[in-house]
Amino acid sequence: MRLSRYFLPILRETPKEAEIVSHRLMLRAGMIRQESAGIYAWLPLGYRVLRKIEQVVREEQDRSGAIEILMPTIQSADLWRESGRYDAYGKEMLRIQDRHERDILFGPTNEEMVTEIFRAYVRSYRDLPKNLYHIQWKFRDEVRPRFGVMRSREFLMKDAYSFDLDQEGARRSYNKMFVAYLRTFDRLGLTAIPMKAESGPIGGDMSHEFIILASTGESEVFCHKALLDLPKPSPDLDFEGDLQPIVDSWLSHYAATEEMHEPARFEAEVPEDSRISARGIEVGHIFYFGTKYSAPMNAVVTGPDGQEHPVHMGSYGIGPSRLAAAIIEASHDENGIVWPESIAPFKVGLVNLKVGDEATDRACEAIYGRLEAAGVEVLYDDTEERAGSKFASMDLIGLPWQLIVGPKGLAGGTVELKNRATGERESLSIDSALARLG
Ligand code: ATP
Ligand code: MG
Ligand code: MG
Ligand code: MG
């Protein structure tokens, strides 16, 4: 992509309305634009990041055996009346009437709808387990939308729903998502810690929030320091094998959100110098809720005993739009964003230091062409901005590599390769620079 033809509305000034660094940087880097309170348009740079996050989430869901579908954003109130949640959900639900004065709503989550789909087709335990997921916009009329896309009213969610014959099966499904989440956040460059969370009326120990530590986080959390360094499950893991030992290795250390925190246990189980008490951002939440929806909505399968059983369900959420902000909270410096390579909007920023200088233009065009041909995502700054301002913009938008090309270097046969994360700069021949990026 040539910057001169792109749409990258960078702001030089720090927007006053933004209270936290990720919100400031997303606005300054031209990633998002607020359209009304808690409702954002995703501009080209932001949208590239969002799609990449979504793709990592999708690949790890698929790897775990979950199956992608797409459910609508609009749902009928009648469906929610079946589960009893239409009245219970309260003001967070955006309620709408269509031209026939039928009550509809903009989905805040999809348990009812996926249960309706399941019960329409699945009859036998032989068809289980199943896990259906989608990545779709949600609306929740948050009391206090804030921090940009961190807590917005319209937001993107990956929500998966598992169906099993019994609780034992549901635990296996739960474990698959637990492990898939560890892998997902690791690939996104985050250390997310699964923490015991409120499990609602069903009880049991099968509800975990995945939390990344950040001073701007809205939750208060408590955990053992060892959790920051536990090894993450590898990609060749067999998801059909026994995942319990992996899950147990994480659950053997104390970790709880504020609602579940037991100070006495925390102090007894965790030596003082290993105690972390911090703030965190909820980036994912997994939940087993048994027959809460299947029983009232009559989603039953025939078991091996020939009897009908309501299915045991779990739901599993990740917020890709919140993640875009959370990753910036975790990875930035005083000059701007520092994207992990896995989700960077472009891998390389090619900086032409002297547009109009024939040799420099020619070298840049050749490099640009070779990077594109090699399938390396490159943003070519071919504008007539000053060098200083080009450097500032590149640092702000946080591409992992900057390839800087100017007449002085070229005279000696070199270009400069800068690593955004470390700040290291190296003079290299064009060929070796390209070999590094290929
Ligand atoms: P929170 O405690 O932050 O309000 P939640 O517990 O209500 O979140 P869940 O119902 O567990 O959220 O939804 C699953 C995931 O969706 C969350 O872990 C989060 O990543 C994302 N999410 C929830 N609400 C929002 C929001 N208002 N804006 C952006 N992402 C959100
Ligand atoms: Mg909420
Ligand atoms: Mg929560
Ligand atoms: Mg939650």
Coordinates of C-alpha atoms and ligand atoms in Angstrom, one line a residue:
M1 CA 0.0 0.0 0.0
R2 CA 1.2 3.5 -0.9
L3 CA 0.6 6.0 1.9
S4 CA -0.1 8.7 -0.7
R5 CA -3.2 6.7 -1.8
Y6 CA -4.1 5.3 1.6
F7 CA -6.6 6.6 4.2
L8 CA -4.6 7.1 7.4
P9 CA -5.9 10.1 9.2
I10 CA -3.1 10.6 11.8
L11 CA -3.7 13.2 14.6
R12 CA -0.8 15.2 15.7
E13 CA -2.5 16.4 18.9
T14 CA -3.5 14.2 21.7
P15 CA -7.3 13.9 21.8
K16 CA -8.6 15.3 25.1
E17 CA -11.5 12.8 25.5
A18 CA -9.2 9.8 25.7
E19 CA -8.3 8.8 29.3
I20 CA -6.2 5.7 28.6
V21 CA -3.2 5.2 26.4
S22 CA -4.7 2.7 24.0
H23 CA -7.6 5.0 23.3
R24 CA -5.3 7.9 22.7
L25 CA -3.1 5.9 20.4
M26 CA -6.0 4.3 18.5
L27 CA -7.4 7.8 17.8
R28 CA -4.0 9.3 17.0
A29 CA -3.0 6.5 14.7
G30 CA -6.3 6.9 12.7
M31 CA -7.6 3.4 13.7
I32 CA -11.1 4.2 14.9
R33 CA -13.6 7.0 14.9
Q34 CA -16.4 7.5 17.4
E35 CA -19.8 7.8 15.7
S36 CA -21.8 8.1 18.8
A37 CA -21.3 7.2 22.5
G38 CA -19.6 3.8 22.6
I39 CA -20.1 3.2 18.8
Y40 CA -17.1 3.2 16.6
A41 CA -16.2 3.1 12.9
W42 CA -13.1 1.1 12.1
L43 CA -10.8 3.0 9.8
P44 CA -8.4 1.1 7.4
L45 CA -5.5 0.6 9.8
G46 CA -7.7 -0.4 12.7
Y47 CA -9.8 -2.7 10.5
R48 CA -6.7 -4.5 9.3
V49 CA -5.7 -5.2 13.0
L50 CA -9.2 -6.2 13.9
R51 CA -9.4 -8.7 11.0
K52 CA -6.0 -10.2 12.0
I53 CA -7.1 -10.6 15.6
E54 CA -10.3 -12.2 14.4
Q55 CA -8.3 -14.6 12.2
V56 CA -6.0 -15.8 15.1
V57 CA -9.1 -16.4 17.2
R58 CA -10.8 -18.3 14.3
E59 CA -7.8 -20.5 13.6
E60 CA -7.5 -21.5 17.3
Q61 CA -11.2 -22.2 17.5
D62 CA -11.0 -24.3 14.4
R63 CA -8.0 -26.2 15.7
S64 CA -9.9 -27.1 18.9
G65 CA -12.7 -28.6 16.8
A66 CA -15.2 -25.8 17.1
I67 CA -17.3 -25.1 14.0
E68 CA -17.9 -21.6 12.6
I69 CA -21.4 -20.4 11.8
L70 CA -22.9 -16.9 11.5
M71 CA -25.9 -15.9 13.4
P72 CA -27.8 -12.6 12.9
T73 CA -27.3 -9.6 15.1
I74 CA -31.1 -9.1 15.3
Q75 CA -33.0 -11.6 17.4
S76 CA -36.7 -12.1 18.3
A77 CA -37.9 -11.2 21.8
D78 CA -40.0 -14.4 21.7
L79 CA -36.9 -16.5 21.7
W80 CA -35.7 -14.7 24.9
R81 CA -39.1 -15.1 26.5
E82 CA -38.6 -18.9 26.2
S83 CA -35.5 -18.8 28.4
G84 CA -37.0 -16.2 30.7
R85 CA -34.2 -13.8 30.0
Y86 CA -36.2 -11.2 28.0
D87 CA -37.4 -9.6 31.2
A88 CA -34.4 -10.5 33.3
Y89 CA -31.7 -8.9 31.1
G90 CA -32.5 -5.3 31.9
K91 CA -31.4 -2.1 30.4
E92 CA -28.2 -3.4 28.8
M93 CA -30.4 -4.9 26.1
L94 CA -31.3 -2.7 23.1
R95 CA -35.0 -3.4 22.5
I96 CA -36.5 -2.5 19.1
Q97 CA -39.9 -2.8 17.4
D98 CA -40.3 -3.6 13.8
R99 CA -43.0 -2.1 11.5
H100 CA -45.4 -4.8 12.7
E101 CA -44.8 -3.8 16.3
R102 CA -43.1 -7.1 17.0
D103 CA -40.5 -6.9 19.7
I104 CA -37.0 -7.6 18.4
L105 CA -33.6 -6.9 19.9
F106 CA -30.0 -6.4 19.0
G107 CA -28.2 -9.4 20.4
P108 CA -26.0 -8.9 23.4
T109 CA -25.1 -12.7 23.3
N110 CA -26.5 -15.8 21.6
E111 CA -27.3 -18.6 24.0
E112 CA -31.0 -18.7 23.1
M113 CA -30.5 -18.5 19.4
V114 CA -27.8 -21.2 19.2
T115 CA -30.0 -23.5 21.4
E116 CA -32.9 -22.9 19.0
I117 CA -30.6 -24.0 16.1
F118 CA -29.3 -27.0 17.9
R119 CA -32.7 -28.3 19.0
A120 CA -34.1 -28.0 15.4
Y121 CA -31.6 -30.5 14.1
V122 CA -29.8 -32.6 16.8
R123 CA -31.7 -35.6 18.2
S124 CA -29.1 -38.2 19.4
Y125 CA -26.2 -38.3 21.8
R126 CA -24.3 -39.9 18.9
D127 CA -24.1 -36.4 17.2
L128 CA -22.4 -35.0 20.3
P129 CA -20.2 -33.3 21.2
K130 CA -20.7 -30.2 19.1
N131 CA -19.3 -26.7 19.5
L132 CA -20.7 -24.0 17.3
Y133 CA -19.2 -20.5 17.3
H134 CA -19.5 -17.2 15.4
I135 CA -17.7 -13.9 15.3
Q136 CA -20.4 -11.2 15.2
W137 CA -21.2 -7.7 16.4
K138 CA -23.0 -7.5 19.7
F139 CA -24.8 -4.5 21.4
R140 CA -24.9 -3.9 25.1
D141 CA -26.2 -0.6 26.3
E142 CA -23.4 -0.2 28.8
V143 CA -24.1 2.3 31.7
R144 CA -20.6 3.8 31.1
P145 CA -19.1 3.1 27.7
R146 CA -15.5 4.3 28.0
F147 CA -11.9 3.8 27.0
G148 CA -12.8 3.6 23.3
V149 CA -13.3 0.1 22.0
M150 CA -12.2 -1.3 25.4
R151 CA -15.8 -0.8 26.7
S152 CA -18.0 0.1 23.8
R153 CA -21.7 -0.4 23.3
E154 CA -21.3 -2.1 19.9
F155 CA -18.4 -4.6 20.0
L156 CA -17.2 -7.7 18.2
M157 CA -17.4 -10.9 20.1
K158 CA -16.4 -14.5 19.3
D159 CA -18.9 -16.6 21.1
A160 CA -18.8 -20.4 21.1
Y161 CA -21.4 -22.7 22.5
S162 CA -20.8 -26.4 23.4
F163 CA -23.3 -29.2 23.6
D164 CA -22.7 -32.4 25.5
L165 CA -24.8 -35.3 26.8
D166 CA -23.6 -34.9 30.4
Q167 CA -21.4 -32.9 32.7
E168 CA -18.4 -35.1 32.1
G169 CA -18.6 -34.4 28.4
A170 CA -19.2 -30.7 29.1
R171 CA -15.9 -30.7 31.1
R172 CA -14.0 -32.0 28.1
S173 CA -15.5 -29.4 25.9
Y174 CA -14.7 -26.7 28.5
N175 CA -11.1 -27.9 28.7
K176 CA -10.7 -27.6 24.9
M177 CA -11.8 -24.0 25.0
F178 CA -9.6 -23.4 28.1
V179 CA -6.6 -24.6 26.1
A180 CA -7.6 -22.9 22.9
Y181 CA -7.8 -19.6 24.8
L182 CA -4.3 -20.0 26.2
R183 CA -3.0 -20.5 22.7
T184 CA -5.0 -17.7 21.2
F185 CA -3.8 -15.1 23.7
D186 CA -0.3 -16.3 23.4
R187 CA -0.3 -15.9 19.6
L188 CA -1.6 -12.4 20.2
G189 CA 1.5 -11.6 22.2
L190 CA -0.5 -11.4 25.5
T191 CA 0.0 -13.1 28.8
A192 CA -3.6 -13.9 29.8
I193 CA -4.2 -15.6 33.1
P194 CA -7.3 -17.8 33.6
M195 CA -8.9 -16.7 36.9
K196 CA -11.7 -18.3 38.8
A197 CA -14.8 -16.2 38.1
E198 CA -18.4 -16.0 39.3
S199 CA -20.1 -19.1 38.0
G200 CA -23.7 -18.1 38.6
P201 CA -26.6 -20.2 39.9
I202 CA -25.1 -23.5 38.7
G203 CA -22.1 -23.3 40.9
G204 CA -19.1 -25.6 40.4
D205 CA -15.6 -24.4 39.4
M206 CA -16.2 -24.1 35.7
S207 CA -16.1 -20.4 35.0
H208 CA -12.9 -18.6 34.2
E209 CA -12.1 -15.1 33.0
F210 CA -9.0 -14.7 31.0
I211 CA -7.3 -11.6 32.3
I212 CA -4.3 -9.6 31.2
L213 CA -2.6 -7.5 33.9
A214 CA -2.8 -3.7 33.1
S215 CA -2.9 -0.8 35.4
T216 CA -5.9 0.6 33.4
G217 CA -7.9 -2.6 33.8
E218 CA -11.4 -2.4 35.3
S219 CA -11.2 -5.5 37.4
E220 CA -9.2 -6.1 40.6
V221 CA -7.4 -9.5 40.5
F222 CA -5.2 -11.6 42.7
C223 CA -2.9 -14.4 41.6
H224 CA 0.3 -16.3 42.0
K225 CA 3.3 -14.9 40.2
A226 CA 4.2 -18.3 38.7
L227 CA 1.2 -18.0 36.4
L228 CA 3.0 -15.3 34.4
D229 CA 5.7 -17.8 33.3
L230 CA 3.8 -21.1 32.7
P231 CA 4.5 -22.6 29.3
K232 CA 1.7 -22.3 26.7
P233 CA 0.2 -25.4 25.0
S234 CA 1.9 -26.2 21.7
P235 CA 0.2 -26.1 18.3
D236 CA 0.6 -29.8 17.7
L237 CA -1.4 -30.7 20.8
D238 CA -4.0 -33.4 20.4
F239 CA -7.3 -31.7 21.3
E240 CA -9.0 -35.1 21.5
G241 CA -6.5 -36.3 24.1
D242 CA -6.8 -35.7 27.8
L243 CA -6.4 -31.9 28.4
Q244 CA -7.1 -32.1 32.1
P245 CA -3.4 -32.1 33.1
I246 CA -2.8 -28.9 31.2
V247 CA -5.9 -27.2 32.7
D248 CA -4.8 -28.5 36.2
S249 CA -1.3 -27.0 35.8
W250 CA -3.0 -23.6 35.5
L251 CA -5.6 -24.1 38.2
S252 CA -3.1 -25.4 40.7
H253 CA -2.0 -21.8 41.4
Y254 CA -4.2 -19.3 43.1
A255 CA -5.9 -16.8 40.7
A256 CA -9.2 -15.1 41.3
T257 CA -11.1 -12.0 40.3
E258 CA -12.4 -9.6 42.9
E259 CA -15.8 -11.4 43.2
M260 CA -14.3 -14.7 43.9
H261 CA -11.3 -13.6 45.9
E262 CA -10.7 -15.3 49.3
P263 CA -8.1 -13.2 51.1
A264 CA -7.4 -15.9 53.8
R265 CA -6.8 -18.6 51.1
F266 CA -4.7 -16.2 49.1
E267 CA -2.4 -15.6 52.1
A268 CA -2.2 -19.2 53.1
E269 CA -1.5 -20.6 49.6
V270 CA 0.7 -17.9 48.1
P271 CA 4.0 -16.9 49.7
E272 CA 4.2 -13.1 50.2
D273 CA 6.8 -12.5 47.5
S274 CA 4.8 -14.4 44.9
R275 CA 1.5 -12.5 45.5
I276 CA 0.3 -10.4 42.7
S277 CA -2.6 -8.1 43.5
A278 CA -3.2 -5.9 40.5
R279 CA -5.7 -4.6 38.0
G280 CA -6.7 -6.5 34.9
I281 CA -8.6 -6.5 31.7
E282 CA -11.1 -9.2 30.9
V283 CA -10.4 -10.4 27.4
G284 CA -12.2 -13.7 27.5
H285 CA -14.6 -15.6 29.6
I286 CA -15.6 -19.3 29.5
F287 CA -18.5 -20.7 31.3
Y288 CA -20.3 -24.0 31.9
F289 CA -24.0 -23.6 32.7
G290 CA -25.4 -27.1 32.3
T291 CA -29.0 -27.2 31.3
K292 CA -29.9 -23.6 32.1
Y293 CA -31.1 -22.9 28.5
S294 CA -31.6 -26.5 27.2
A295 CA -34.2 -27.4 29.9
P296 CA -36.6 -24.5 29.5
M297 CA -36.1 -24.4 25.7
N298 CA -36.4 -28.2 25.4
A299 CA -33.1 -28.9 23.6
V300 CA -32.9 -32.6 24.3
V301 CA -31.1 -35.6 22.8
T302 CA -31.7 -39.3 23.2
G303 CA -29.1 -40.9 25.4
P304 CA -27.7 -44.4 25.2
D305 CA -30.4 -45.3 27.7
G306 CA -33.1 -44.4 25.2
Q307 CA -34.3 -41.6 27.4
E308 CA -34.4 -37.9 26.5
H309 CA -31.8 -35.7 28.2
P310 CA -31.5 -31.9 28.1
V311 CA -28.0 -31.1 26.8
H312 CA -25.3 -29.7 28.9
M313 CA -24.0 -26.5 27.6
G314 CA -21.2 -24.0 28.0
S315 CA -20.4 -20.7 26.4
Y316 CA -17.1 -19.1 25.6
G317 CA -16.5 -15.5 24.7
I318 CA -13.6 -13.4 23.4
G319 CA -13.8 -9.8 22.5
P320 CA -11.6 -9.1 19.4
S321 CA -12.4 -5.4 19.4
R322 CA -11.5 -5.0 23.1
L323 CA -8.4 -7.0 22.3
A324 CA -7.2 -4.4 19.8
A325 CA -7.1 -1.9 22.7
A326 CA -5.8 -4.4 25.3
I327 CA -2.9 -5.4 23.1
I328 CA -1.9 -1.7 22.8
E329 CA -2.2 -1.3 26.6
A330 CA 0.3 -4.2 26.9
S331 CA 2.6 -3.1 24.0
H332 CA 3.4 0.6 23.5
D333 CA 6.1 3.1 24.4
E334 CA 6.3 6.9 24.5
N335 CA 6.4 7.1 20.7
G336 CA 3.4 5.0 20.0
I337 CA 2.1 1.5 19.4
V338 CA 4.4 -1.6 19.2
W339 CA 2.5 -4.3 17.3
P340 CA 3.3 -7.9 17.8
E341 CA 4.1 -9.3 14.4
S342 CA 1.1 -11.7 14.4
I343 CA -1.4 -8.9 14.2
A344 CA 0.5 -5.9 12.9
P345 CA -1.5 -4.0 10.2
F346 CA 1.6 -4.2 7.9
K347 CA 4.8 -5.9 8.6
V348 CA 7.1 -3.2 7.1
G349 CA 7.0 0.5 6.8
L350 CA 9.1 1.6 3.8
V351 CA 10.3 5.2 4.3
N352 CA 11.4 7.2 1.3
L353 CA 13.5 10.0 2.8
K354 CA 13.7 12.1 -0.3
V355 CA 10.8 11.8 -2.6
G356 CA 11.7 13.4 -5.9
D357 CA 15.3 12.3 -5.8
E358 CA 15.6 10.0 -8.7
A359 CA 17.9 7.3 -7.2
T360 CA 15.9 7.2 -4.0
D361 CA 12.6 6.9 -5.7
R362 CA 13.9 4.2 -8.0
A363 CA 15.4 2.2 -5.1
C364 CA 12.1 2.5 -3.1
E365 CA 10.0 1.5 -6.1
A366 CA 12.2 -1.6 -6.6
I367 CA 12.1 -2.5 -2.9
Y368 CA 8.3 -2.0 -2.7
G369 CA 7.8 -4.2 -5.8
R370 CA 10.0 -7.0 -4.4
L371 CA 8.3 -6.9 -1.0
E372 CA 4.8 -7.1 -2.6
A373 CA 5.9 -9.9 -4.8
A374 CA 7.2 -11.8 -1.8
G375 CA 3.9 -11.4 -0.1
V376 CA 5.3 -9.1 2.6
E377 CA 2.7 -6.6 3.8
V378 CA 4.3 -3.2 3.3
L379 CA 3.1 0.4 3.8
Y380 CA 5.2 2.6 1.5
D381 CA 5.6 6.2 2.7
D382 CA 5.9 7.9 -0.6
T383 CA 4.5 11.3 0.6
E384 CA 6.4 14.6 0.6
E385 CA 6.4 14.9 4.4
R386 CA 9.6 15.9 6.2
A387 CA 11.7 13.0 7.4
G388 CA 11.1 13.8 11.0
S389 CA 7.4 13.6 10.6
K390 CA 7.6 10.4 8.7
F391 CA 9.6 8.8 11.5
A392 CA 7.1 10.0 14.1
S393 CA 4.2 8.6 12.1
M394 CA 5.9 5.2 11.6
D395 CA 6.7 4.9 15.3
L396 CA 3.1 6.0 16.2
I397 CA 1.5 3.3 14.0
G398 CA 3.9 0.7 15.3
L399 CA 4.7 -1.5 12.4
P400 CA 7.3 -4.1 13.5
W401 CA 9.9 -3.0 10.9
Q402 CA 10.9 0.2 9.2
L403 CA 13.0 0.2 6.1
I404 CA 14.5 3.6 5.7
V405 CA 15.9 4.6 2.3
G406 CA 17.7 7.9 1.6
P407 CA 20.3 9.3 -0.9
K408 CA 23.2 9.1 1.6
G409 CA 22.8 5.5 2.4
L410 CA 22.2 4.5 -1.2
A411 CA 25.4 6.3 -2.2
G412 CA 27.2 3.7 0.0
G413 CA 24.9 0.9 -1.2
T414 CA 22.9 0.6 2.0
V415 CA 19.5 1.1 3.5
E416 CA 18.6 1.2 7.2
L417 CA 16.4 -1.5 8.9
K418 CA 14.8 -0.4 12.2
N419 CA 13.2 -2.8 14.6
R420 CA 10.3 -0.9 16.2
A421 CA 10.2 -2.9 19.4
T422 CA 14.0 -2.7 20.3
G423 CA 14.7 0.5 18.4
E424 CA 17.8 -1.2 16.9
R425 CA 18.9 0.2 13.6
E426 CA 21.2 -1.6 11.1
S427 CA 22.7 -0.5 7.8
L428 CA 22.4 -3.3 5.3
S429 CA 22.5 -3.8 1.6
I430 CA 19.1 -3.9 0.0
D431 CA 19.4 -7.6 -0.7
S432 CA 20.2 -8.5 2.9
A433 CA 17.5 -6.2 4.2
L434 CA 15.0 -7.9 2.0
A435 CA 16.2 -11.3 3.0
R436 CA 15.5 -10.4 6.6
L437 CA 12.0 -9.4 5.9
G438 CA 11.1 -12.2 3.5
Ligands
ATP1 P1 -17.2 -6.9 31.4 O1 -17.1 -7.5 32.7 O2 -16.0 -6.2 30.9 O3 -18.5 -6.1 31.3 P2 -18.6 -9.2 30.5 O4 -18.3 -10.1 31.6 O5 -19.9 -8.5 30.6 O6 -17.5 -8.1 30.3 P3 -18.9 -11.4 28.7 O7 -20.4 -11.5 28.7 O8 -18.2 -12.4 29.5 O9 -18.5 -9.9 29.1 O10 -18.4 -11.4 27.2 C1 -17.3 -12.1 26.7 C2 -16.2 -11.1 26.2 O11 -16.7 -10.0 25.4 C3 -15.6 -10.3 27.3 O12 -14.6 -11.2 28.0 C4 -14.9 -9.2 26.6 O13 -13.7 -9.6 26.0 C5 -15.9 -8.9 25.5 N1 -16.8 -7.7 25.9 C6 -17.8 -7.7 26.8 N2 -18.4 -6.5 26.9 C7 -17.7 -5.7 26.1 C8 -17.8 -4.3 25.8 N3 -18.7 -3.5 26.3 N4 -16.9 -3.8 24.9 C9 -15.9 -4.6 24.3 N5 -15.8 -5.9 24.6 C10 -16.7 -6.5 25.5
MG2 MG -20.5 -6.6 31.0
MG3 MG -17.1 -9.5 33.3
MG4 MG -17.5 -12.0 31.5

